[in-house]
Amino acid sequence: MSLSLIIDKMSSRDKDFRYMATSDLLGELQKDSFKMDHESERKLCHMIIKLLSDAAGDVQGLAVKCLPLLVRRVQTSHVDDMVDKLFQMVKNGKEEERDISSIGLKTVLAEVPQSAAGTTVRGLTPRLLDSIGTSTMEVTICCLEILHDVLQHFPALVAGDLANIKAKLLPELASPRAAVRKRAVACVGAMCAGLPDGLHVEVVDHLIAELEAGHAKKAEVTMTTYIQTICAVGRVSGFRLGPHLGRIIPLVLKCAAQATGAGDTSTEVEEHCLQACEALVTRCPSEVTPFIPDLLDLGLRYVKHDPNYADDEDEDYQDNYDMDEDEDEDEDDDGDYSDDDDTSWKVRRAAAKLLAAIIVSKPDAVPAIFDKLCPALLVRFSEREESVKADVFATMRLLVQSAASTGAGASLKPLVVQQLPATVTALRRQLAQRSIKTRSGVFVLLRELVTTLPGGLSDHVAVLMPVVDKALRDRTSTSALRLEVLGFLRLVLDSHEPAVLHPHLKLVAPPVVAAAGDRYYKIAAEALRVCGSLSHALRPEPPTASPLPLGDFVPALYDAVSVRLAALDQDQEVKEASISTMGVLVASLGDALGDKLSSALPVLLDRLRNEITRLTAVRAFETIAASPLDLPLADTIPPLLTELCSYLRKTSRGLRLASLLALGEIARHHAAALGAEEMKAIFVELAPIIADRDLQLASQALTLCLKLVEADAAVAGPLVAEHAMGPLVVLLASPLLQGAAIARMEDLLRAVAARKAASLPFQSVLQQVLAVAQKADGAASAGKHTLESVALCVAALCEGATDDESRGTVEEFMRGVSSADQSTQLLSLYCLGQIGRQTDLAHHKPALLPALTATFDSPSEEVRTAGAFALGAIASGNVSAYLPEIVSRVGDAGHAAQHYLLLQALKELILSAKDEALAPHVAAILPLLFTQAEGTAEEGVRTVVSECLGKLLAAAPAAVLPALRERLSHEAAPMRAVAVASLRFAIVDGPSPLDARLPEVIVDFLGHLSDETLKVRHASLLALSCVAHNKPAYLSASLPSLLGPLYEETAKKAELVHQVDLGPFKHTVDDGLELRKAAFECMDTLLDACGDRLELPRFVERLIAGLTDDYDIKMQCHLILCKMATRPNTAPALLALLDQICEPLRKSVVAKLKDNAVKQEIERHDELVRSGMRVSCLLARIPGAEGHVKFDQYVRGTLKQGPLAPRYEAILAEVDGADDGVDPMMVG
């Protein structure tokens, strides 16, 4: 239909014609191909505005729907005309026109592009202000609503009018009409987001003054209005209220106290007082700390505020907890009480949310308030208003969750355990209620308790299992409730000792089995998973006999699972759950299935052949193969192997990995079923996987080779020689080889040598491995990484070989040390070092020691370094034989030229030797190391000394720790730096002798963050990062005192920046850059390890400062912000400072490069822009971010519009498409 015809029909007298024409226009506007000329735009805009006054309501509705689509297509001048006409209709139109015109105007404003809104907004705002307070109340209300939208969507465009807006809005807060006050409160909140500091202070002062006046006059309406306004300002720009909390919170507390007992009319004041306190706690978590005790008392007082209902339980809830279950069942259900005029529940709900805000925002304060908070919440489980009870449950859940965190959680868990009996009793009483919502909330909280305290409900299983049974059998239970019950039951079965569960399994098994046949797929899937947990609980350690008669359980479990397993027309989740559960059932109870096992395995094989279910089936067969039961799998393994081998060729990495793991379990537990043909088929498929394309898959492939060799070396040996050795040798030459892959390669070669595998004689394998160390021309040596890898494999071969073979190899390498060929010399040195680590070569010392020390005089630095490594590694195999010689040479001035190499050898010895072998020699080594550190100006020597001291500290803390603490106060800064740095090398992940000594003195080391010397502070930062990463418990007492100096090091200091004159140009050198990078990296580590003990507002403030620093610092800050934005416990801290974060982010994103920028600068700039957009995307996804006007303006105006929009859309797609578990800051 042509546009002119549509316009003609829109002006028809027939309502149906107007409706159909408007509907057709709506359809046309939604088409990308729709075009208009200037005159058509004008006519169409005029007609749409006219239809907003149409007598037919459905035509008006369609016209409103057309407005946003039209605004996006017409020129700005037409938009301005539409806004002008709509405003005139709002101001001067009839009452029935005013509402629809107001809706239309707000719709237009929501769609006007930021780039084209300047004239529109600047022309509209003064007219809105003129109409507020000077027109009728209805017009004022509409204008306030429109002004609120303007302030939210276009804060930058009204910046020049903010003073006038403030002057107009503040008097409206005193309006006699509640509707005006309500909209004025919203406008003031939106306005404060963009107010300059001076105007913001004036607004806050005005609000406080008016609230004080209202409090003095006991004017509840005034108090309510201004408390609401403070709450609105706090939610939008709470961080700016921090300096004023000393005046605001005491005043709000006074208003709440005055309202208490004033009657029903006081409820609104109390509710808004609590809401204001909640907003301030959430937005100003740092500044609110001094007021936490008062706010806690406020929340506890009002969470039980119920003036229209008397409950003796508040007097002594413990007496009621002791009531027996029969009394609980017979007790009247207080939920039947209803009073439409009672609004006190709003106060209790607001109090519960305030308590939740305290728990979330001040986790460090939770241990101190737990004893007051937990009993009070338990009392309120009896709350009669269901919505309030849900908030009480949610607050209790947050309290329990805080015990699962690191740091404060350690001190909270005993408190949670102490309150556990009372908690379970209170929850059990609530399970007697008829409300489904209440019972669901109880099981959600019980699941949280089990998650936080695995096995913690052992003493209460007896009272909880009957209610689980009842909830599953009750026909009134909803699907959501049954899902919660099944989830709770599965957690209990998985986390508690079987002996605790056995007396109750007969009770809960029947309803679980029945639920497995439920028509709702989610219930069926969850019930199947519970069946798997039941199977494991019945016999946790097969083949040990179960104390329960398996015949009472196994048939029902099998029937329930097999019916679902055999069915094809069901949801994917149910299919996967039935396959996994059958795998667990067979693995745990297969010998009790009898003939049914032969029916289950073919069905599982069918599921293995199905593309949709094969991955789950592979994992199920892995579980079955790993079972210690003697299961009859002889007929199943051949077809199973065929399928698994074929899956090793698939492109799905997860399927290939699962297949390798399943084959490994078959090789370990069912090797007898693997003949020569089966093994050959496996090795043929393994060969392409043994490559550096995917080292994890290569590692698993090598593990499978090892298991096959261990199972039957006679059969596997020739297959390894034919299919695996070639890829293995290629992989050995790869510069990517590392970690588990090289370790599994060593294990395989060691097994091949030890088992004398056929077709793999020691010398043949050794020569293949050694050949990797030679380049194609046979003359030049391979790279250091390849030499080290080859040496590790040679050492593994020698460890598995006979004594004669090993001795001959060592002697050959000893001759190679004196070779004139450098490649042979290097290979021999590395191999001797690795062999010496595993084998005592002391009997070769007379010839070996001179040969090794002779390499120190080689003209080649590579040879000298390799000689030092070999000497140290060999010495670690027999410390007593070699250490005295090394110490003697280091202390001998005649060997001064070799001191650095000897120190390298000593370092290798100390790092490689076992602690018990080192301990007797610490007294001889320490003075030597301290002398070297004090007498050298070389940074490399001091680094070596630090590493050695660190390892010695870990080996013999009693002897080394006092000496190091003494050096911490040494007058020479390099010595202090060495002492501090040694801590970094002493910390290991896992139990250590230092655990009993170091926490008490850790501050002596890390306190040097305030040292006057740059290098000492840098060493302290690195040490703090190491301790936080590996031993965060060491920092439990000292962390608060360390954060201040740490944050100080994140600031850019002018005295550390200087210019170097390079002739035609000058170069700026920042000596503090590396220090700042270390400081921000330390903050990143602390966030991961001790996040619940950080003062997040101050932490975020330092990140904001870092966003204006150099490129490397900005990138580091972006990474930290991404982490925080995706974590529920840290995101609120970002939300409070979001408007401050967005400005430096915006500057980074819109920054332009110079025309003469080089390629590296362009690449770095592009990566910085992408990183800034990624951060912005994640920040925008924090719940509540859209309420921050500046940030919302930045996202909508800078990122979603203009030249950056395509790049931002690509970032959104990348973040949306990231796989689960992928770190969001690594996307793209």
PDB file of N, CA and C in Angstrom, residues 697-759:
ATOM      1  N   LEU A 697      45.369 -33.369  25.508  1.00  0.00           N
ATOM      2  CA  LEU A 697      45.042 -34.631  24.834  1.00  0.00           C
ATOM      3  C   LEU A 697      46.292 -35.483  24.661  1.00  0.00           C
ATOM      4  N   ALA A 698      47.403 -34.853  24.308  1.00  0.00           N
ATOM      5  CA  ALA A 698      48.647 -35.615  24.153  1.00  0.00           C
ATOM      6  C   ALA A 698      49.037 -36.267  25.466  1.00  0.00           C
ATOM      7  N   SER A 699      48.875 -35.551  26.564  1.00  0.00           N
ATOM      8  CA  SER A 699      49.193 -36.111  27.872  1.00  0.00           C
ATOM      9  C   SER A 699      48.334 -37.332  28.168  1.00  0.00           C
ATOM     10  N   GLN A 700      47.038 -37.242  27.878  1.00  0.00           N
ATOM     11  CA  GLN A 700      46.153 -38.391  28.129  1.00  0.00           C
ATOM     12  C   GLN A 700      46.483 -39.553  27.193  1.00  0.00           C
ATOM     13  N   ALA A 701      46.871 -39.233  25.968  1.00  0.00           N
ATOM     14  CA  ALA A 701      47.253 -40.304  25.036  1.00  0.00           C
ATOM     15  C   ALA A 701      48.500 -41.030  25.534  1.00  0.00           C
ATOM     16  N   LEU A 702      49.479 -40.285  26.033  1.00  0.00           N
ATOM     17  CA  LEU A 702      50.681 -40.909  26.585  1.00  0.00           C
ATOM     18  C   LEU A 702      50.349 -41.709  27.835  1.00  0.00           C
ATOM     19  N   THR A 703      49.421 -41.234  28.629  1.00  0.00           N
ATOM     20  CA  THR A 703      48.990 -41.983  29.817  1.00  0.00           C
ATOM     21  C   THR A 703      48.377 -43.311  29.403  1.00  0.00           C
ATOM     22  N   LEU A 704      47.562 -43.286  28.356  1.00  0.00           N
ATOM     23  CA  LEU A 704      46.956 -44.531  27.875  1.00  0.00           C
ATOM     24  C   LEU A 704      48.027 -45.489  27.354  1.00  0.00           C
ATOM     25  N   CYS A 705      49.020 -44.975  26.625  1.00  0.00           N
ATOM     26  CA  CYS A 705      50.134 -45.826  26.189  1.00  0.00           C
ATOM     27  C   CYS A 705      50.823 -46.479  27.381  1.00  0.00           C
ATOM     28  N   LEU A 706      51.040 -45.689  28.434  1.00  0.00           N
ATOM     29  CA  LEU A 706      51.691 -46.204  29.628  1.00  0.00           C
ATOM     30  C   LEU A 706      50.877 -47.341  30.244  1.00  0.00           C
ATOM     31  N   LYS A 707      49.566 -47.154  30.347  1.00  0.00           N
ATOM     32  CA  LYS A 707      48.722 -48.193  30.941  1.00  0.00           C
ATOM     33  C   LYS A 707      48.732 -49.467  30.108  1.00  0.00           C
ATOM     34  N   LEU A 708      48.769 -49.308  28.800  1.00  0.00           N
ATOM     35  CA  LEU A 708      48.814 -50.489  27.940  1.00  0.00           C
ATOM     36  C   LEU A 708      50.145 -51.214  28.080  1.00  0.00           C
ATOM     37  N   VAL A 709      51.247 -50.476  28.195  1.00  0.00           N
ATOM     38  CA  VAL A 709      52.558 -51.101  28.406  1.00  0.00           C
ATOM     39  C   VAL A 709      52.582 -51.816  29.752  1.00  0.00           C
ATOM     40  N   GLU A 710      52.035 -51.183  30.769  1.00  0.00           N
ATOM     41  CA  GLU A 710      51.997 -51.819  32.091  1.00  0.00           C
ATOM     42  C   GLU A 710      51.114 -53.058  32.086  1.00  0.00           C
ATOM     43  N   ALA A 711      50.056 -53.047  31.252  1.00  0.00           N
ATOM     44  CA  ALA A 711      49.158 -54.200  31.198  1.00  0.00           C
ATOM     45  C   ALA A 711      49.800 -55.386  30.502  1.00  0.00           C
ATOM     46  N   ASP A 712      50.484 -55.148  29.390  1.00  0.00           N
ATOM     47  CA  ASP A 712      51.107 -56.252  28.646  1.00  0.00           C
ATOM     48  C   ASP A 712      52.228 -55.670  27.790  1.00  0.00           C
ATOM     49  N   ALA A 713      53.430 -55.637  28.343  1.00  0.00           N
ATOM     50  CA  ALA A 713      54.557 -55.027  27.635  1.00  0.00           C
ATOM     51  C   ALA A 713      54.929 -55.817  26.394  1.00  0.00           C
ATOM     52  N   ALA A 714      54.709 -57.140  26.422  1.00  0.00           N
ATOM     53  CA  ALA A 714      55.074 -57.963  25.269  1.00  0.00           C
ATOM     54  C   ALA A 714      54.256 -57.603  24.044  1.00  0.00           C
ATOM     55  N   VAL A 715      52.968 -57.351  24.248  1.00  0.00           N
ATOM     56  CA  VAL A 715      52.103 -57.005  23.121  1.00  0.00           C
ATOM     57  C   VAL A 715      52.222 -55.512  22.795  1.00  0.00           C
ATOM     58  N   ALA A 716      52.267 -54.691  23.830  1.00  0.00           N
ATOM     59  CA  ALA A 716      52.254 -53.244  23.612  1.00  0.00           C
ATOM     60  C   ALA A 716      53.591 -52.727  23.099  1.00  0.00           C
ATOM     61  N   GLY A 717      54.694 -53.386  23.441  1.00  0.00           N
ATOM     62  CA  GLY A 717      56.007 -52.898  23.052  1.00  0.00           C
ATOM     63  C   GLY A 717      56.156 -52.669  21.562  1.00  0.00           C
ATOM     64  N   PRO A 718      55.918 -53.692  20.723  1.00  0.00           N
ATOM     65  CA  PRO A 718      56.041 -53.472  19.272  1.00  0.00           C
ATOM     66  C   PRO A 718      55.097 -52.391  18.757  1.00  0.00           C
ATOM     67  N   LEU A 719      53.914 -52.290  19.369  1.00  0.00           N
ATOM     68  CA  LEU A 719      52.958 -51.273  18.925  1.00  0.00           C
ATOM     69  C   LEU A 719      53.436 -49.869  19.278  1.00  0.00           C
ATOM     70  N   VAL A 720      54.074 -49.734  20.440  1.00  0.00           N
ATOM     71  CA  VAL A 720      54.663 -48.446  20.802  1.00  0.00           C
ATOM     72  C   VAL A 720      55.768 -48.103  19.812  1.00  0.00           C
ATOM     73  N   ALA A 721      56.602 -49.092  19.499  1.00  0.00           N
ATOM     74  CA  ALA A 721      57.706 -48.848  18.569  1.00  0.00           C
ATOM     75  C   ALA A 721      57.190 -48.440  17.194  1.00  0.00           C
ATOM     76  N   GLU A 722      56.093 -49.072  16.755  1.00  0.00           N
ATOM     77  CA  GLU A 722      55.586 -48.831  15.407  1.00  0.00           C
ATOM     78  C   GLU A 722      54.776 -47.548  15.298  1.00  0.00           C
ATOM     79  N   HIS A 723      53.938 -47.284  16.313  1.00  0.00           N
ATOM     80  CA  HIS A 723      52.970 -46.202  16.177  1.00  0.00           C
ATOM     81  C   HIS A 723      53.237 -44.992  17.079  1.00  0.00           C
ATOM     82  N   ALA A 724      53.844 -45.207  18.249  1.00  0.00           N
ATOM     83  CA  ALA A 724      53.938 -44.114  19.227  1.00  0.00           C
ATOM     84  C   ALA A 724      55.301 -43.441  19.252  1.00  0.00           C
ATOM     85  N   MET A 725      56.378 -44.170  18.998  1.00  0.00           N
ATOM     86  CA  MET A 725      57.698 -43.578  19.143  1.00  0.00           C
ATOM     87  C   MET A 725      57.940 -42.438  18.152  1.00  0.00           C
ATOM     88  N   GLY A 726      57.467 -42.594  16.928  1.00  0.00           N
ATOM     89  CA  GLY A 726      57.649 -41.527  15.949  1.00  0.00           C
ATOM     90  C   GLY A 726      56.988 -40.223  16.394  1.00  0.00           C
ATOM     91  N   PRO A 727      55.676 -40.225  16.689  1.00  0.00           N
ATOM     92  CA  PRO A 727      55.045 -38.994  17.191  1.00  0.00           C
ATOM     93  C   PRO A 727      55.660 -38.508  18.498  1.00  0.00           C
ATOM     94  N   LEU A 728      56.084 -39.443  19.358  1.00  0.00           N
ATOM     95  CA  LEU A 728      56.683 -39.050  20.627  1.00  0.00           C
ATOM     96  C   LEU A 728      57.968 -38.256  20.400  1.00  0.00           C
ATOM     97  N   VAL A 729      58.786 -38.713  19.482  1.00  0.00           N
ATOM     98  CA  VAL A 729      60.046 -38.031  19.195  1.00  0.00           C
ATOM     99  C   VAL A 729      59.782 -36.648  18.600  1.00  0.00           C
ATOM    100  N   VAL A 730      58.770 -36.562  17.739  1.00  0.00           N
ATOM    101  CA  VAL A 730      58.420 -35.252  17.159  1.00  0.00           C
ATOM    102  C   VAL A 730      57.928 -34.309  18.253  1.00  0.00           C
ATOM    103  N   LEU A 731      57.093 -34.829  19.138  1.00  0.00           N
ATOM    104  CA  LEU A 731      56.590 -34.013  20.239  1.00  0.00           C
ATOM    105  C   LEU A 731      57.719 -33.582  21.160  1.00  0.00           C
ATOM    106  N   LEU A 732      58.692 -34.460  21.360  1.00  0.00           N
ATOM    107  CA  LEU A 732      59.818 -34.149  22.239  1.00  0.00           C
ATOM    108  C   LEU A 732      60.613 -32.955  21.718  1.00  0.00           C
ATOM    109  N   ALA A 733      60.624 -32.759  20.421  1.00  0.00           N
ATOM    110  CA  ALA A 733      61.364 -31.642  19.832  1.00  0.00           C
ATOM    111  C   ALA A 733      60.567 -30.342  19.851  1.00  0.00           C
ATOM    112  N   SER A 734      59.303 -30.409  20.258  1.00  0.00           N
ATOM    113  CA  SER A 734      58.455 -29.216  20.217  1.00  0.00           C
ATOM    114  C   SER A 734      58.826 -28.229  21.322  1.00  0.00           C
ATOM    115  N   PRO A 735      58.900 -26.956  21.012  1.00  0.00           N
ATOM    116  CA  PRO A 735      59.169 -25.947  22.054  1.00  0.00           C
ATOM    117  C   PRO A 735      57.977 -25.740  22.987  1.00  0.00           C
ATOM    118  N   LEU A 736      56.812 -26.316  22.646  1.00  0.00           N
ATOM    119  CA  LEU A 736      55.616 -26.165  23.480  1.00  0.00           C
ATOM    120  C   LEU A 736      55.509 -27.231  24.562  1.00  0.00           C
ATOM    121  N   LEU A 737      56.339 -28.260  24.478  1.00  0.00           N
ATOM    122  CA  LEU A 737      56.237 -29.384  25.410  1.00  0.00           C
ATOM    123  C   LEU A 737      56.533 -28.933  26.838  1.00  0.00           C
ATOM    124  N   GLN A 738      55.627 -29.266  27.748  1.00  0.00           N
ATOM    125  CA  GLN A 738      55.807 -28.867  29.137  1.00  0.00           C
ATOM    126  C   GLN A 738      54.808 -29.605  30.017  1.00  0.00           C
ATOM    127  N   GLY A 739      54.941 -29.398  31.324  1.00  0.00           N
ATOM    128  CA  GLY A 739      53.940 -29.833  32.291  1.00  0.00           C
ATOM    129  C   GLY A 739      53.649 -31.312  32.268  1.00  0.00           C
ATOM    130  N   ALA A 740      52.342 -31.627  32.277  1.00  0.00           N
ATOM    131  CA  ALA A 740      51.908 -33.021  32.371  1.00  0.00           C
ATOM    132  C   ALA A 740      52.360 -33.845  31.177  1.00  0.00           C
ATOM    133  N   ALA A 741      52.450 -33.220  29.996  1.00  0.00           N
ATOM    134  CA  ALA A 741      52.825 -33.979  28.794  1.00  0.00           C
ATOM    135  C   ALA A 741      54.235 -34.535  28.916  1.00  0.00           C
ATOM    136  N   ILE A 742      55.211 -33.727  29.329  1.00  0.00           N
ATOM    137  CA  ILE A 742      56.577 -34.229  29.462  1.00  0.00           C
ATOM    138  C   ILE A 742      56.676 -35.208  30.623  1.00  0.00           C
ATOM    139  N   ALA A 743      55.882 -34.998  31.673  1.00  0.00           N
ATOM    140  CA  ALA A 743      55.909 -35.930  32.806  1.00  0.00           C
ATOM    141  C   ALA A 743      55.394 -37.305  32.386  1.00  0.00           C
ATOM    142  N   ARG A 744      54.300 -37.328  31.600  1.00  0.00           N
ATOM    143  CA  ARG A 744      53.767 -38.624  31.138  1.00  0.00           C
ATOM    144  C   ARG A 744      54.729 -39.289  30.141  1.00  0.00           C
ATOM    145  N   MET A 745      55.436 -38.489  29.357  1.00  0.00           N
ATOM    146  CA  MET A 745      56.419 -39.044  28.443  1.00  0.00           C
ATOM    147  C   MET A 745      57.538 -39.728  29.221  1.00  0.00           C
ATOM    148  N   GLU A 746      57.974 -39.079  30.296  1.00  0.00           N
ATOM    149  CA  GLU A 746      58.988 -39.701  31.151  1.00  0.00           C
ATOM    150  C   GLU A 746      58.480 -41.027  31.732  1.00  0.00           C
ATOM    151  N   ASP A 747      57.239 -41.011  32.227  1.00  0.00           N
ATOM    152  CA  ASP A 747      56.682 -42.237  32.815  1.00  0.00           C
ATOM    153  C   ASP A 747      56.643 -43.361  31.796  1.00  0.00           C
ATOM    154  N   LEU A 748      56.255 -43.034  30.565  1.00  0.00           N
ATOM    155  CA  LEU A 748      56.173 -44.063  29.521  1.00  0.00           C
ATOM    156  C   LEU A 748      57.552 -44.630  29.216  1.00  0.00           C
ATOM    157  N   LEU A 749      58.539 -43.777  29.027  1.00  0.00           N
ATOM    158  CA  LEU A 749      59.884 -44.254  28.715  1.00  0.00           C
ATOM    159  C   LEU A 749      60.468 -45.036  29.884  1.00  0.00           C
ATOM    160  N   ARG A 750      60.185 -44.616  31.088  1.00  0.00           N
ATOM    161  CA  ARG A 750      60.662 -45.345  32.260  1.00  0.00           C
ATOM    162  C   ARG A 750      60.053 -46.755  32.295  1.00  0.00           C
ATOM    163  N   ALA A 751      58.765 -46.860  31.995  1.00  0.00           N
ATOM    164  CA  ALA A 751      58.093 -48.165  31.988  1.00  0.00           C
ATOM    165  C   ALA A 751      58.619 -49.046  30.860  1.00  0.00           C
ATOM    166  N   VAL A 752      58.861 -48.438  29.699  1.00  0.00           N
ATOM    167  CA  VAL A 752      59.397 -49.203  28.565  1.00  0.00           C
ATOM    168  C   VAL A 752      60.748 -49.813  28.920  1.00  0.00           C
ATOM    169  N   ALA A 753      61.602 -49.025  29.578  1.00  0.00           N
ATOM    170  CA  ALA A 753      62.918 -49.529  29.948  1.00  0.00           C
ATOM    171  C   ALA A 753      62.831 -50.557  31.068  1.00  0.00           C
ATOM    172  N   ALA A 754      61.973 -50.316  32.032  1.00  0.00           N
ATOM    173  CA  ALA A 754      61.895 -51.221  33.187  1.00  0.00           C
ATOM    174  C   ALA A 754      61.291 -52.565  32.823  1.00  0.00           C
ATOM    175  N   ARG A 755      60.323 -52.580  31.895  1.00  0.00           N
ATOM    176  CA  ARG A 755      59.636 -53.831  31.560  1.00  0.00           C
ATOM    177  C   ARG A 755      60.263 -54.535  30.366  1.00  0.00           C
ATOM    178  N   LYS A 756      61.352 -53.973  29.858  1.00  0.00           N
ATOM    179  CA  LYS A 756      62.056 -54.584  28.731  1.00  0.00           C
ATOM    180  C   LYS A 756      61.084 -54.894  27.599  1.00  0.00           C
ATOM    181  N   ALA A 757      60.278 -53.860  27.266  1.00  0.00           N
ATOM    182  CA  ALA A 757      59.233 -54.047  26.265  1.00  0.00           C
ATOM    183  C   ALA A 757      59.830 -54.537  24.946  1.00  0.00           C
ATOM    184  N   ALA A 758      59.128 -55.479  24.343  1.00  0.00           N
ATOM    185  CA  ALA A 758      59.606 -56.049  23.084  1.00  0.00           C
ATOM    186  C   ALA A 758      59.709 -54.977  22.010  1.00  0.00           C
ATOM    187  N   SER A 759      60.712 -55.137  21.164  1.00  0.00           N
ATOM    188  CA  SER A 759      60.975 -54.203  20.048  1.00  0.00           C
ATOM    189  C   SER A 759      61.418 -52.828  20.516  1.00  0.00           C
TER     190      SER A 759
END
